[in-house]
Coordinates of C-alpha atoms and ligand atoms in Angstrom, one line a residue:
M7 CA 105.3 119.3 78.2
F8 CA 102.7 116.3 80.2
R9 CA 100.5 119.3 81.4
F10 CA 98.1 117.4 84.9
M11 CA 96.1 119.4 86.8
A12 CA 94.9 117.6 90.3
I13 CA 91.8 119.2 91.5
G14 CA 90.5 119.2 95.0
D15 CA 88.1 117.7 97.0
V16 CA 84.6 117.7 95.5
T17 CA 82.3 118.7 98.6
S18 CA 78.8 118.1 97.3
P19 CA 76.6 116.2 93.9
T20 CA 75.7 119.9 92.8
A21 CA 79.5 120.9 92.7
A22 CA 80.2 118.1 91.5
R23 CA 77.8 118.5 88.6
A24 CA 79.1 121.9 88.3
L25 CA 82.4 120.6 87.5
A26 CA 81.9 118.3 84.8
A27 CA 80.0 121.2 82.9
T28 CA 83.0 122.9 82.6
L29 CA 85.2 120.7 82.3
W30 CA 86.4 119.8 78.9
Q31 CA 86.4 123.5 78.8
V32 CA 89.1 123.4 81.9
R33 CA 91.5 121.1 79.7
R34 CA 91.3 123.3 76.5
E35 CA 91.9 126.6 78.7
Y36 CA 94.9 124.8 79.9
S37 CA 96.2 122.8 78.0
L38 CA 95.4 119.6 80.1
D39 CA 96.8 115.7 78.8
F40 CA 95.7 115.0 82.5
V41 CA 92.4 115.6 85.2
T42 CA 92.1 113.5 88.2
V43 CA 89.2 114.7 90.8
N44 CA 89.5 113.4 94.5
A45 CA 85.8 113.0 94.4
E46 CA 85.8 110.9 98.6
N47 CA 82.4 113.8 99.7
A48 CA 81.3 114.1 96.3
G49 CA 77.9 112.6 97.3
F50 CA 78.2 115.0 100.6
I51 CA 80.6 113.6 103.3
I52 CA 79.9 109.9 101.6
G53 CA 81.4 108.8 98.4
P54 CA 79.3 109.7 95.0
P55 CA 76.2 108.2 94.1
A56 CA 77.4 106.3 90.5
D57 CA 75.4 109.1 88.3
V58 CA 77.5 111.7 89.9
A59 CA 80.7 109.5 89.5
L60 CA 80.0 108.8 85.7
A61 CA 79.0 112.2 85.6
L62 CA 82.6 113.4 85.9
L63 CA 84.3 111.0 84.0
D64 CA 82.3 111.3 81.0
G65 CA 82.5 115.2 82.1
G66 CA 86.7 115.7 81.0
A67 CA 88.6 113.8 84.9
D68 CA 90.7 110.7 83.2
V69 CA 91.0 109.2 87.1
L70 CA 88.7 109.6 90.4
T71 CA 90.1 109.5 93.4
G72 CA 88.8 108.3 96.5
G73 CA 89.9 108.9 100.8
N74 CA 88.0 107.8 103.9
H75 CA 84.4 108.2 103.4
I76 CA 84.7 106.8 99.6
L77 CA 83.1 102.9 100.4
Q78 CA 80.7 105.0 102.9
N79 CA 77.9 105.4 100.1
M80 CA 77.0 101.8 100.2
S81 CA 75.5 102.7 96.2
L82 CA 78.7 103.0 94.7
Q83 CA 80.7 100.3 95.5
A84 CA 79.7 98.6 92.8
T85 CA 80.7 101.1 90.0
L86 CA 84.1 100.0 92.3
E87 CA 84.2 96.6 91.5
N88 CA 83.8 97.3 88.1
D89 CA 85.2 101.0 87.0
S90 CA 89.2 101.1 87.6
R91 CA 89.2 105.3 87.1
I92 CA 87.4 105.6 90.2
L93 CA 89.6 104.8 92.9
R94 CA 89.7 103.9 96.9
P95 CA 92.9 103.9 99.1
A96 CA 95.1 100.7 98.0
N97 CA 95.9 101.1 101.4
Y98 CA 92.0 99.4 102.6
P99 CA 92.7 95.2 103.6
D100 CA 92.5 93.9 99.7
A101 CA 89.0 92.5 101.0
A102 CA 87.3 95.7 100.4
P103 CA 85.7 96.2 97.1
G104 CA 87.6 98.5 94.3
F105 CA 90.7 99.5 92.5
G106 CA 93.6 100.8 94.7
Y107 CA 95.3 101.9 92.0
T108 CA 95.0 101.8 87.8
V109 CA 97.1 102.3 85.2
V110 CA 95.4 104.4 82.5
P111 CA 96.6 105.9 78.7
A112 CA 97.1 109.3 77.8
K113 CA 99.6 111.4 75.2
G114 CA 101.1 108.2 74.5
L115 CA 102.2 107.3 78.5
R116 CA 101.3 104.8 80.6
V117 CA 99.9 106.8 83.7
L118 CA 99.8 104.7 86.6
V119 CA 97.0 106.2 89.3
G120 CA 97.7 105.6 93.3
N121 CA 95.1 106.8 96.0
L122 CA 96.3 106.3 99.6
L123 CA 95.1 106.9 102.8
G124 CA 97.4 108.3 106.3
R125 CA 97.3 107.1 109.5
V126 CA 97.2 110.2 111.7
H127 CA 94.5 111.1 112.7
M128 CA 92.7 109.3 110.4
D129 CA 89.9 106.9 110.1
P130 CA 89.2 103.7 109.4
P131 CA 92.7 102.7 110.6
L132 CA 95.1 101.1 107.9
D133 CA 97.7 99.8 107.1
S134 CA 100.8 101.7 106.5
P135 CA 100.8 103.4 103.3
F136 CA 104.4 103.9 101.8
D137 CA 103.9 100.4 102.4
A138 CA 101.2 100.0 99.5
A139 CA 102.8 103.0 97.7
E140 CA 106.1 100.2 97.5
R141 CA 104.3 97.5 96.7
I142 CA 102.2 99.2 93.9
L143 CA 105.5 100.7 92.4
A144 CA 107.0 97.3 93.2
R145 CA 103.8 95.1 91.4
E146 CA 104.0 98.0 88.4
A147 CA 107.9 97.8 87.5
G148 CA 108.1 98.8 84.0
K149 CA 104.5 98.7 83.1
Y150 CA 103.8 103.1 83.8
D151 CA 105.9 106.0 82.5
L152 CA 103.9 108.6 85.4
A153 CA 102.8 107.6 88.3
F154 CA 100.5 110.3 90.3
F155 CA 99.5 109.7 94.0
D156 CA 97.1 111.3 96.2
F157 CA 98.1 110.9 99.4
H158 CA 94.5 111.6 101.4
A159 CA 95.4 112.3 105.0
E160 CA 95.7 114.9 107.5
A161 CA 98.7 115.6 108.9
T162 CA 100.7 117.7 107.3
G163 CA 103.9 116.0 108.8
E164 CA 102.5 112.3 107.5
K165 CA 102.4 114.0 103.8
T166 CA 106.0 116.0 104.0
A167 CA 107.3 112.6 105.0
L168 CA 105.7 110.6 102.3
A169 CA 107.2 113.0 99.9
A170 CA 110.4 112.1 101.1
F171 CA 109.6 108.9 100.8
L172 CA 108.8 108.8 97.4
D173 CA 110.6 111.6 96.0
G174 CA 112.1 111.0 92.4
R175 CA 110.3 107.4 92.7
V176 CA 107.3 109.2 91.3
T177 CA 106.3 112.2 88.6
V178 CA 103.6 114.1 91.7
L179 CA 102.7 113.4 94.6
F180 CA 99.2 115.1 96.0
G181 CA 98.3 115.5 99.4
T182 CA 93.5 115.9 99.6
H183 CA 91.1 115.6 103.0
T184 CA 92.3 119.3 104.9
H185 CA 90.1 121.3 102.0
V186 CA 92.2 123.7 102.3
P187 CA 95.0 124.8 99.9
T188 CA 98.5 125.1 101.2
A189 CA 101.3 127.5 99.7
D190 CA 104.2 124.5 99.2
D191 CA 103.3 123.6 95.8
G192 CA 107.0 122.8 94.1
V193 CA 109.3 120.3 92.4
L194 CA 111.4 118.4 95.2
P195 CA 114.9 117.8 95.1
K196 CA 114.9 115.0 93.1
G197 CA 111.6 115.8 91.0
T198 CA 108.5 114.8 91.9
G199 CA 105.9 117.0 92.0
Y200 CA 104.1 118.0 95.6
V201 CA 101.8 120.2 97.4
S202 CA 100.6 119.2 100.9
D203 CA 97.3 119.8 100.0
L204 CA 95.2 120.4 97.1
G205 CA 92.2 122.4 99.0
M206 CA 88.7 122.0 97.6
C207 CA 85.9 122.0 94.8
G208 CA 83.0 123.9 96.1
A209 CA 80.6 126.8 97.8
R210 CA 82.4 130.0 99.1
G211 CA 81.7 130.8 102.8
G212 CA 80.9 127.5 105.0
V213 CA 82.7 125.9 106.4
L214 CA 84.7 123.6 104.7
G215 CA 82.1 123.1 102.3
M216 CA 80.0 122.3 104.3
S217 CA 76.4 125.2 106.0
E218 CA 77.9 127.9 108.7
E219 CA 74.8 127.3 110.8
S220 CA 75.5 123.4 110.6
V221 CA 78.4 123.1 111.8
L222 CA 78.9 126.2 114.4
S223 CA 75.8 124.8 116.4
R224 CA 78.1 121.6 116.7
Y225 CA 81.1 123.9 118.3
T226 CA 78.7 125.9 120.2
T227 CA 76.9 123.5 121.5
G228 CA 79.1 120.4 121.8
L229 CA 75.5 118.6 120.5
P230 CA 75.4 116.2 117.3
T231 CA 73.8 118.4 114.5
R232 CA 73.5 117.1 110.3
F233 CA 75.2 119.2 108.3
A234 CA 74.5 121.1 105.6
P235 CA 75.8 121.5 102.2
A236 CA 77.2 124.9 102.4
T237 CA 75.7 127.3 99.2
G238 CA 77.1 130.5 97.0
A239 CA 78.9 131.0 94.0
L240 CA 81.2 127.9 93.5
Y241 CA 84.3 127.4 93.1
A242 CA 87.5 124.0 92.5
D243 CA 91.3 124.7 93.7
A244 CA 93.5 122.9 91.4
V245 CA 97.1 122.5 91.2
I246 CA 98.9 122.4 88.0
F247 CA 101.6 120.1 86.9
S248 CA 104.3 120.4 83.9
I249 CA 106.3 117.5 83.5
D250 CA 108.9 116.8 81.0
E251 CA 108.0 113.3 79.6
S252 CA 111.3 113.0 78.7
K253 CA 112.9 112.8 82.7
R254 CA 109.6 112.0 83.4
R255 CA 110.4 114.8 86.5
T256 CA 108.1 117.8 87.0
V257 CA 109.5 121.0 86.0
K258 CA 107.3 123.5 87.0
T259 CA 104.0 124.0 89.7
E260 CA 100.9 126.5 89.4
R261 CA 98.1 127.0 91.5
V262 CA 95.1 127.9 90.0
T263 CA 91.3 127.8 91.0
L264 CA 88.7 127.6 88.9
S265 CA 85.1 129.5 89.1
L266 CA 82.4 127.1 88.4
P267 CA 79.0 128.3 86.6
A268 CA 75.7 127.7 88.4
P269 CA 74.6 123.7 88.2
T270 CA 73.3 122.5 85.3
E271 CA 71.7 119.6 84.9
P272 CA 73.8 115.6 85.2
T273 CA 75.4 114.9 81.4
R274 CA 74.3 111.7 82.7
K275 CA 70.8 110.6 83.3
P276 CA 70.7 109.4 86.4
A277 CA 70.3 105.9 87.6
R278 CA 67.2 104.0 87.8
R279 CA 66.5 103.3 92.2
Ligands
FE2_9 FE1 88.8 113.0 103.7

């Protein structure tokens, strides 16, 4: 059995470092063969600084996926151009920096990981994620064994529509972006493992990873406010997909919530600014 853990949106550099400090231990504890982390908010509402992204990869993530905020951290763009383990959505224009998918080896298999952005209530407006998925699968046909896609999208309807479109054609499709885990993890009729949203990695309390005060003041006054990260015990929502390698199908899904240790020093020296 090939065991793949997908971890939800990391909401701050502090949460990213706490996750990086414990991920190898998590891999051993759950007998994991592959781990992805959605890092599009790991710089706090923007993509992570390069040293935080590399800490997650050094810490035990095989691939980091992105979303609508990943390219908003300008300091990450050179890293995105050079390291295909950190993805931005594939349906960005071709001129955008970075990679929309990658193929990496794991347990003797070639694992394709793709990243797509939704178009319903999402910004920026991009090309069809359905067409982008189709193009990737056609271009890489015969060159991968397992295919995992992160669909970073707001609307559950759009996510479940893509699930119906890709069922039986990809091994796993998971949703990210809403920061709230959904209870629909399972195996679709043609063997694709699916969940509408993984949830998030960050501090308990607050509002989706941001402090209550900073969010409430925007809602109660209608005025623009500067968001601040939530504080409190750190956790990470994830789903484990158990995959039958011979049939290349998901056979079981399991939702887990990891308690993370208090943040430690970064596992990699921060880059000089
Ligand atoms: Fe997002």
